[in-house]
CSV table of C-alpha atoms and ligand atoms in Angstrom, one decimal:
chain,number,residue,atom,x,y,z
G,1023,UNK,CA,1.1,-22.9,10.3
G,1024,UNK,CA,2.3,-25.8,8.7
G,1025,UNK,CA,4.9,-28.1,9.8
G,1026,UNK,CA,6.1,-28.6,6.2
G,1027,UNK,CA,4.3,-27.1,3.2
G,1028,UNK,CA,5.8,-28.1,-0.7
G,1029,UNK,CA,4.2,-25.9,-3.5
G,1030,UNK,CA,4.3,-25.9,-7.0
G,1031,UNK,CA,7.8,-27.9,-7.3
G,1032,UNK,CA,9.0,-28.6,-10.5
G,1033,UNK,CA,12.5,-29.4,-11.3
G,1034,UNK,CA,14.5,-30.5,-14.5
G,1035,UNK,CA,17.5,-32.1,-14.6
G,1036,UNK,CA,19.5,-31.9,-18.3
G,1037,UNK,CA,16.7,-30.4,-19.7
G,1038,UNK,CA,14.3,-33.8,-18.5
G,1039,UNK,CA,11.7,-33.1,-16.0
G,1040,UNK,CA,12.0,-34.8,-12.8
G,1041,UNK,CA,9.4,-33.6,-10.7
G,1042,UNK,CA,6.2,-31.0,-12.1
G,1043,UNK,CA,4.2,-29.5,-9.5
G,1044,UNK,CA,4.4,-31.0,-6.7
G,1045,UNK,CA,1.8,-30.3,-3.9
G,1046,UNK,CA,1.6,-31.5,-0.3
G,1047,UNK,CA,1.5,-31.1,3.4
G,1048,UNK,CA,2.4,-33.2,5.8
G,1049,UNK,CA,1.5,-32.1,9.5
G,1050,UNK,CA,3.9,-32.3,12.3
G,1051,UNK,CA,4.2,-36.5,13.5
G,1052,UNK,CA,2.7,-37.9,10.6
G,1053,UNK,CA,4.5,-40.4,9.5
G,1054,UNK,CA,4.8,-40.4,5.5
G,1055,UNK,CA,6.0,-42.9,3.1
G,1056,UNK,CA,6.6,-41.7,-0.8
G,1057,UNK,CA,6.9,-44.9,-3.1
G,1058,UNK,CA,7.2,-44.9,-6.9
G,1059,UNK,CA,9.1,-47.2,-9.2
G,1060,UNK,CA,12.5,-46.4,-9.3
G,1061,UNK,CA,13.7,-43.0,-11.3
G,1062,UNK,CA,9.9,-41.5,-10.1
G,1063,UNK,CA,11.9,-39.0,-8.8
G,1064,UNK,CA,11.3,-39.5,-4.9
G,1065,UNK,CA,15.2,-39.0,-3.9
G,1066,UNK,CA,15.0,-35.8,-6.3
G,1067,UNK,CA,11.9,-34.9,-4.1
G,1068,UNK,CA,13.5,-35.5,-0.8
G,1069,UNK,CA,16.9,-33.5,-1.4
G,1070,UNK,CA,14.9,-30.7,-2.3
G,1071,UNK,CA,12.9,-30.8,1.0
G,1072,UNK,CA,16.2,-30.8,2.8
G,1073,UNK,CA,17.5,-28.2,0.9
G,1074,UNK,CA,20.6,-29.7,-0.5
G,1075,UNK,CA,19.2,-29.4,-4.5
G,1076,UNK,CA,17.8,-26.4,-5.7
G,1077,UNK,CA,14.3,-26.1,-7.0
G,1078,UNK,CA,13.7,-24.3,-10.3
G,1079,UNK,CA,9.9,-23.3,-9.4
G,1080,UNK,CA,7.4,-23.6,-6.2
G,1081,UNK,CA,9.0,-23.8,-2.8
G,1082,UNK,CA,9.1,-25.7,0.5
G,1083,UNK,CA,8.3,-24.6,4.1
G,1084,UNK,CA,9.1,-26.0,7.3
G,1085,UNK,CA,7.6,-24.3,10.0
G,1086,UNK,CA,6.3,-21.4,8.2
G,1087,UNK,CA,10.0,-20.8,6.9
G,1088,UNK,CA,11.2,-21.0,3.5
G,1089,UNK,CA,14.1,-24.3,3.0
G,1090,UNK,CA,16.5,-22.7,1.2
G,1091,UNK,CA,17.9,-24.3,-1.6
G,1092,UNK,CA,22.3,-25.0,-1.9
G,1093,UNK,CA,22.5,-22.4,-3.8
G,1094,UNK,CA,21.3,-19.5,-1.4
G,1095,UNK,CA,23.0,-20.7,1.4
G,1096,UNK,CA,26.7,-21.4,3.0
G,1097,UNK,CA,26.0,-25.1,4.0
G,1098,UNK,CA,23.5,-26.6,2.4
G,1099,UNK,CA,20.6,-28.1,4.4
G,1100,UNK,CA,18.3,-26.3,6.5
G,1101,UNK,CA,17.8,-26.2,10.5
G,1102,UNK,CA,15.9,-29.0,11.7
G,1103,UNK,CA,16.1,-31.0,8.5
G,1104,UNK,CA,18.4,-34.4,8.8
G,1105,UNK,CA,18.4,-35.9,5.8
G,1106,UNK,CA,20.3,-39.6,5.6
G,1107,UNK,CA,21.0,-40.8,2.3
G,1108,UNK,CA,21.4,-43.8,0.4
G,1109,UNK,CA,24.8,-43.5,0.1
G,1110,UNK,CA,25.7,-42.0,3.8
G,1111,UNK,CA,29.5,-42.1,5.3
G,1112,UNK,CA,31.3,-42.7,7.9
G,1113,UNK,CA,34.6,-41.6,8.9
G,1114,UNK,CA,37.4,-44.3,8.6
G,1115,UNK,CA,39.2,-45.3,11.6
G,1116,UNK,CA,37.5,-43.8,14.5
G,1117,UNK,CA,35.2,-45.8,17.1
G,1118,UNK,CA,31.6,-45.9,17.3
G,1119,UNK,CA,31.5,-43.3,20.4
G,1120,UNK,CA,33.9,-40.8,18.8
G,1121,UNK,CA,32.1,-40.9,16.0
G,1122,UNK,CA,29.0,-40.4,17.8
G,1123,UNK,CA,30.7,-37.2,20.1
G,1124,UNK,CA,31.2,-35.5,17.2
G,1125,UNK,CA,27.7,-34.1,16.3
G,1126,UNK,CA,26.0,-34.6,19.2
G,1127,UNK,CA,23.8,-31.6,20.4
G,1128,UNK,CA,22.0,-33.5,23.4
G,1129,UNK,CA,22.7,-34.0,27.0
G,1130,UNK,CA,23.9,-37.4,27.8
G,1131,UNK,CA,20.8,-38.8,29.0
G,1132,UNK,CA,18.9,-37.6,26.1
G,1133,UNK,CA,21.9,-39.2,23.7
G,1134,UNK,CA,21.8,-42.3,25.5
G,1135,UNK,CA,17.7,-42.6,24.7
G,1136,UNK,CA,18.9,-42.2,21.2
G,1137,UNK,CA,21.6,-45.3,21.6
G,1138,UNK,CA,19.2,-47.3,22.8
G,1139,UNK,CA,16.3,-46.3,20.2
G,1140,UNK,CA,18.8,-47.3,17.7
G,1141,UNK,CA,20.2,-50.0,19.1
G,1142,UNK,CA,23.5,-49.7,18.9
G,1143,UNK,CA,25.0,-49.5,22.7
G,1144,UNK,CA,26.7,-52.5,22.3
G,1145,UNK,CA,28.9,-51.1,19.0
G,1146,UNK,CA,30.1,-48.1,20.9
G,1147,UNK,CA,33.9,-49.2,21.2
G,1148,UNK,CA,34.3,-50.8,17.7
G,1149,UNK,CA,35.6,-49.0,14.8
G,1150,UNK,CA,33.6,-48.0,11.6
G,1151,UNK,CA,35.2,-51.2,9.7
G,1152,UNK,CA,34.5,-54.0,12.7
G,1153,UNK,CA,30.1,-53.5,12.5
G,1154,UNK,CA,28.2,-54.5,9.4
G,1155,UNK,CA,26.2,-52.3,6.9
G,1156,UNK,CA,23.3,-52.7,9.1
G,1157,UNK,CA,24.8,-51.4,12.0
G,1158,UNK,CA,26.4,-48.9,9.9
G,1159,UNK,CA,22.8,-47.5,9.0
G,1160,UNK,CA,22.1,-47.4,12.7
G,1161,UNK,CA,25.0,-45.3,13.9
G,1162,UNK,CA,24.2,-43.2,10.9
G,1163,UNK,CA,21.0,-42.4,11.8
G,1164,UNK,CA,22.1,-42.2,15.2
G,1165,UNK,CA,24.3,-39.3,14.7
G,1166,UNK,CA,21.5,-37.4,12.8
G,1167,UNK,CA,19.1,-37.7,15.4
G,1168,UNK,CA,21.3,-36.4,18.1
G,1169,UNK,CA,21.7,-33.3,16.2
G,1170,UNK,CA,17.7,-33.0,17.7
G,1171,UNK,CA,15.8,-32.6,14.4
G,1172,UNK,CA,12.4,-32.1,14.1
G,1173,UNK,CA,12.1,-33.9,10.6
G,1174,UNK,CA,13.9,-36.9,9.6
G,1175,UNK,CA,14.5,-37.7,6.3
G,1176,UNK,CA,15.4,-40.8,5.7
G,1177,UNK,CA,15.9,-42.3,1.2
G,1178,UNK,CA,15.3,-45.5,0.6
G,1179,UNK,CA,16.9,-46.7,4.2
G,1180,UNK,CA,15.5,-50.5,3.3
G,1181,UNK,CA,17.7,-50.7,0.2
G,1182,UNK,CA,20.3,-53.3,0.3
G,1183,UNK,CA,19.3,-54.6,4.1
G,1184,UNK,CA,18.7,-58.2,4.8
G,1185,UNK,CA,15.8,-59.6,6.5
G,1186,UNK,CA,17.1,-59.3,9.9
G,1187,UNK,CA,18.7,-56.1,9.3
G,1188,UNK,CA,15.4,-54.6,7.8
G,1189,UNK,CA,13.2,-55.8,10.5
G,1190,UNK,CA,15.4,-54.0,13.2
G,1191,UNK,CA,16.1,-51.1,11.4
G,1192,UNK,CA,11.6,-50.7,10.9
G,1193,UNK,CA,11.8,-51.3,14.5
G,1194,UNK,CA,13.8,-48.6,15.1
G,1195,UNK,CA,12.2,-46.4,12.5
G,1196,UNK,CA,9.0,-47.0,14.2
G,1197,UNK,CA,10.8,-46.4,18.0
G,1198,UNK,CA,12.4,-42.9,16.3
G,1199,UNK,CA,8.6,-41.9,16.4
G,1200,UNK,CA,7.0,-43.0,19.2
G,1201,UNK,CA,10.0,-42.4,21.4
G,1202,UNK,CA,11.8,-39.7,20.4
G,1203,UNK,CA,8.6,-37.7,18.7
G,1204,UNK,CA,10.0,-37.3,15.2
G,1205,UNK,CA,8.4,-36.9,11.9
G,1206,UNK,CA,9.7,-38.7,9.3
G,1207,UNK,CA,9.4,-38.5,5.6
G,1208,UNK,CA,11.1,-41.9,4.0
G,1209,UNK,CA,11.0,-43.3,0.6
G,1210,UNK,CA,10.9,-46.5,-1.0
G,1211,UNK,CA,11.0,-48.8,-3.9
G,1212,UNK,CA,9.3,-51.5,-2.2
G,1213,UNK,CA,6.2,-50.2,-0.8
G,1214,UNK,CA,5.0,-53.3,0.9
G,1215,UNK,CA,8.2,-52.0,3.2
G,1216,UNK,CA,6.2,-48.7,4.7
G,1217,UNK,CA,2.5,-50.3,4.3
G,1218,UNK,CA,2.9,-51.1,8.1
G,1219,UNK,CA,4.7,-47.7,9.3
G,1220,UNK,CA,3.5,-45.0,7.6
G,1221,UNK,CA,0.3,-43.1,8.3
G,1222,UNK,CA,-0.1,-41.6,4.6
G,1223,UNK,CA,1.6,-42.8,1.7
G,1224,UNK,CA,2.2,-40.6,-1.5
G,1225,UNK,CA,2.9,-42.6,-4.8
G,1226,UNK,CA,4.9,-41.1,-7.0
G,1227,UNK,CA,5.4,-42.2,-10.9
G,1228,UNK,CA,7.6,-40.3,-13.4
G,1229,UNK,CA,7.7,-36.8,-11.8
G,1230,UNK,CA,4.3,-36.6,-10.6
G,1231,UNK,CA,1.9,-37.7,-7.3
G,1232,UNK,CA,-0.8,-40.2,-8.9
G,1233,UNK,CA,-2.0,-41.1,-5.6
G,1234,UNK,CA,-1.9,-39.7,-1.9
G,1235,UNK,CA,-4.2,-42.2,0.8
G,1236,UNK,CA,-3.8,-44.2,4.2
G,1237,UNK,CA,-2.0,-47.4,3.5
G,1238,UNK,CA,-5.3,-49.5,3.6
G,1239,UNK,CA,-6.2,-47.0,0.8
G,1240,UNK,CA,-3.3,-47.3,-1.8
G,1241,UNK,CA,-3.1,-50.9,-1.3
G,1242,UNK,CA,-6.9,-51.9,-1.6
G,1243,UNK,CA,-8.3,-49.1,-3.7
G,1244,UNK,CA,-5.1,-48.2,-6.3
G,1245,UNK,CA,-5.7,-45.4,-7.9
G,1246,UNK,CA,-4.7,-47.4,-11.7
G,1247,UNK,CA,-2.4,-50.2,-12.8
G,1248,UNK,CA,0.6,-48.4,-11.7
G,1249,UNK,CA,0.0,-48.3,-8.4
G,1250,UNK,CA,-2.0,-51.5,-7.7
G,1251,UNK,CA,1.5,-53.3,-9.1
G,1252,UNK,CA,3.4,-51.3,-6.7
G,1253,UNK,CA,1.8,-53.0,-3.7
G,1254,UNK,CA,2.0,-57.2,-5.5
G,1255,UNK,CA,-0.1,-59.2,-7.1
G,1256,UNK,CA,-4.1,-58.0,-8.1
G,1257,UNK,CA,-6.8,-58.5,-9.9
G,1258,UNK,CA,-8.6,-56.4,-12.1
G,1259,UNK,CA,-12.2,-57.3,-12.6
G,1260,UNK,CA,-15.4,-55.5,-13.5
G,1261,UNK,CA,-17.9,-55.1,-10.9
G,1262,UNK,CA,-21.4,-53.8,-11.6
G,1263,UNK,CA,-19.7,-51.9,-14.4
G,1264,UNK,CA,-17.2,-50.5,-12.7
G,1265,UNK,CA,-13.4,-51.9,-12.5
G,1266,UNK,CA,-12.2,-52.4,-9.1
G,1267,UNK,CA,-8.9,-54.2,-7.9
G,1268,UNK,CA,-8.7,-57.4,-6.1
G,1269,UNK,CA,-6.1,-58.2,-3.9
G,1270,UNK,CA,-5.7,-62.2,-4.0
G,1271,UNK,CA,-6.3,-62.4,-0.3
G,1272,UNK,CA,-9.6,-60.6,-1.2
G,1273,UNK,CA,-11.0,-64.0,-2.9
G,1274,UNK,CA,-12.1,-66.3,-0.4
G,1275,UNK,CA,-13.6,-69.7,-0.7
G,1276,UNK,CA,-17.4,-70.1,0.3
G,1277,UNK,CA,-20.1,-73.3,0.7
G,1278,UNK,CA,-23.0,-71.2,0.3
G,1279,UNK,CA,-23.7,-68.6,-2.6
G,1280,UNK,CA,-20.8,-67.4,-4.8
G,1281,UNK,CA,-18.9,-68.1,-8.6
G,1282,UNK,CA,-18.3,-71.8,-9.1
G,1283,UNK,CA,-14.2,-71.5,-10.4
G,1284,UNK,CA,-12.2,-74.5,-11.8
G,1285,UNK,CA,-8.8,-74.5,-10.2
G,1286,UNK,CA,-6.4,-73.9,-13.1
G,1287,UNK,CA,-3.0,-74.1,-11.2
G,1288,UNK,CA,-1.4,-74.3,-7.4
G,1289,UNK,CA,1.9,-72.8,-6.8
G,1290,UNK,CA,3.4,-73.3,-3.4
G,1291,UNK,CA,5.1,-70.1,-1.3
G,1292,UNK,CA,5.5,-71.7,2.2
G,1293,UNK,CA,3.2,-69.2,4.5
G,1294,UNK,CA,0.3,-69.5,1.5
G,1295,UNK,CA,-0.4,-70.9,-2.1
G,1296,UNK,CA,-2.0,-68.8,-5.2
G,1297,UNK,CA,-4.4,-70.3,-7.3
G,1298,UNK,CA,-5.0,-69.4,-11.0
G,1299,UNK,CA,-9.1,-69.6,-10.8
G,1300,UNK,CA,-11.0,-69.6,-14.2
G,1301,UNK,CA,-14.9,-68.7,-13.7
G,1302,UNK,CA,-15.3,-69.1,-17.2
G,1303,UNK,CA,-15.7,-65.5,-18.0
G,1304,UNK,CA,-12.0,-64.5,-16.5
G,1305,UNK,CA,-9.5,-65.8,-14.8
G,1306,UNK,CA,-8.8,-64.9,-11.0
G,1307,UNK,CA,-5.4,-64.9,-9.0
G,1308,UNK,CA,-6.2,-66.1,-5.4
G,1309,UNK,CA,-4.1,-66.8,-2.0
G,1310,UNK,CA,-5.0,-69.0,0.1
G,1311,UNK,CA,-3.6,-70.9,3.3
G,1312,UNK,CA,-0.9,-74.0,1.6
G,1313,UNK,CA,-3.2,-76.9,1.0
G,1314,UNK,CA,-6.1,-75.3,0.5
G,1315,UNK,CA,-7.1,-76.7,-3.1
G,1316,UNK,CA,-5.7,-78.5,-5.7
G,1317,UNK,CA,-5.2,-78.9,-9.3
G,1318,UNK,CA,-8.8,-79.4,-11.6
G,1319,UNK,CA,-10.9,-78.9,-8.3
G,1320,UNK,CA,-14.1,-77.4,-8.5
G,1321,UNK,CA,-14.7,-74.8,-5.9
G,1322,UNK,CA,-17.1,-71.8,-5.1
G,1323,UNK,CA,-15.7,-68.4,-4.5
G,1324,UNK,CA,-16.8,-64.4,-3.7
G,1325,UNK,CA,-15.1,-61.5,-3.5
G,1326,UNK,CA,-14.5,-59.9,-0.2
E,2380,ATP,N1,22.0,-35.2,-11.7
E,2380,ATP,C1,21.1,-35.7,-12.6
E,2380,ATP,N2,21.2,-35.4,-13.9
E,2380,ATP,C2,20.3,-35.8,-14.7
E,2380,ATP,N3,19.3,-36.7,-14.4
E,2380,ATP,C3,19.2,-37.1,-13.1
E,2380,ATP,C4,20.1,-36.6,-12.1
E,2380,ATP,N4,19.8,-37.1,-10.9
E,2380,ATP,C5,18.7,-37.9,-11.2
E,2380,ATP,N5,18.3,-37.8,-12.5
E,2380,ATP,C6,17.2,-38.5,-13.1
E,2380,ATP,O1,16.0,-38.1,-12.5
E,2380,ATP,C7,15.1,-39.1,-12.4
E,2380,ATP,C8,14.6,-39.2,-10.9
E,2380,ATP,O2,15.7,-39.6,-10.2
E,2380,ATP,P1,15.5,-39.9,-8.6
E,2380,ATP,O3,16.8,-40.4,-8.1
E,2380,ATP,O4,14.9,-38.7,-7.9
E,2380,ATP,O5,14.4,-41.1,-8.6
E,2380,ATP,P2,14.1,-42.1,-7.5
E,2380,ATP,O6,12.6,-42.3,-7.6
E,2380,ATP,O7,14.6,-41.7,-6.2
E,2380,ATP,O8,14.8,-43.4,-8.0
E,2380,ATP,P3,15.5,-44.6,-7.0
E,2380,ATP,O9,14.4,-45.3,-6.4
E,2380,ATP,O10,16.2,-45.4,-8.1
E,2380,ATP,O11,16.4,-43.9,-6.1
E,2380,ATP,C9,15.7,-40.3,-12.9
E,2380,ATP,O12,15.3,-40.5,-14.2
E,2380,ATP,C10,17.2,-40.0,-12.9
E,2380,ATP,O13,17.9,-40.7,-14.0
């Protein structure tokens, strides 16, 4: 049995299609990222998975049980399922803790592990207006885990986060797995936000799933354009008659065999640089550590 099974989904919204036949399954603690430019229908994907929008065709199961969609059901949402959106709520005026009692389906012990994994002891006695959006996501997510789901669903959670806020709430994301044993299914615009988290990534692009791999997959062998661009910058070269993509890290500098290159341009971006390389018969994006070459140098490259 699997842990959830989506067949043949296809949905239309105002007559458009959103999503057409989608196929997937993802077993029970693997951790899966779906990325697509924005409007690829990911959040579409995800609310049918939860069961709060109904699917016109195909169906999704979650533990060998059909989710049913909003339509079929009192509440909408399905056993198990804890889907947090983009645009989740809080209730005004109450504390942190209160907030927290409410839902909470776990001993104390347990709902303390899920404090801690989501960092948020410290906010317990402040109300919903004193913490900031970050911290706001935490408690969120909080809440939804201690209803003990098996799946968390979790769309486009890095949306709008800073830095610092980001990196804790990956941290926690990450924590939510190992700790607490729970798959997750997130999305994201910004897929260089999941390449370190997830375990598969699906890409989605208007409505469909153009490519389904490990992250090292999607990001060094893209399945077109589309979804090299997702992951930044590449190159698109011809190899032996075949195109392949280049990540710029992928073009290294070397003193014994490789393509001579005239160094076009240098642009500086603190951690590295990228150099504009013209071999003559193309030109070649390439990163390399800050002060590495310069403007008109001759240097000798290959492709790793
Ligand atoms: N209620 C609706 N009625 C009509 N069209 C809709 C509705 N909701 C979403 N859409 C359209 O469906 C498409 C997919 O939307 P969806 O929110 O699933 O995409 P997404 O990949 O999650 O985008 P984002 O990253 O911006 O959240 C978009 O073109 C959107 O405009």
């Amino acid at each position: 049995m699997n842990f959830i099974e989506v067949s043949g989904i296809s949905k239309k919204l105002q007559d458009q299609p959103i999503l057409k036949d989608i196929n997937f399954v993802q077993p029970q603690f693997q951790q899966l990222a779906i990325a697509g430019a924005t409007g690829s229908g990911k959040s579409t994907l995800l609310k049918i998975i939860s069961g709060l929008i109904q699917t016109d065709e195909g169906m999704v199961r979650f533990n060998g049980n059909r989710v049913k969609g909003p339509l079929e059901v009192l509440l909408p949402g399905h056993p198990g399922i804890a889907y947090l959106s983009q645009h989740f709520e809080l209730r005004n005026n109450f504390r942190v803790e209160e907030i927290l009692e409410r839902d909470n389906k776990l001993v104390d012990e347990d709902a303390m592990h899920v404090y801690e994994v989501c960092r948020i002891t410290h906010l317990f006695k402040r109300k919903n207006d004193q913490i900031s959006g970050g911290e706001r996501q935490r408690v969120a997510l909080a809440r939804l885990l201690t209803t003990a789901p098996q799946l968390l669903v979790l769309d486009e959670p890095f949306s709008n986060l800073d830095m610092i806020h980001k990196q804790q709430l990956k941290d926690v994301i990450a924590d939510i797995a190992s700790e607490l044993s729970i798959t997750c299914i997130l999305t994201s615009h910004d897929p260089l936000d999941v390449l370190s988290w997830a375990d598969r990534i699906l890409i989605m692009r208007a409505g469909e799933i153009v490519q389904d791999g490990t992250p090292q997959e999607v990001y060094l062998k893209p399945a077109d354009d589309y979804c090299a661009a997702l992951f930044g910058k590449f190159n698109k070269v011809s190899l032996k008659g075949k195109t392949k993509f280049i990540r710029p890290e992928n073009i290294v500098l070397t003193k014994g065999k490789g393509i001579p290159a005239n160094v076009i341009k240098v642009k500086y971006f603190g951690s590295h640089e990228e150099a504009l390389l013209d071999t003559g018969k193309e030109q070649l994006l390439a990163s390399f550590h800050a002060g590495t070459v310069k403007q008109g140098e001759e240097v000798t490259i290959k492709i790793i």
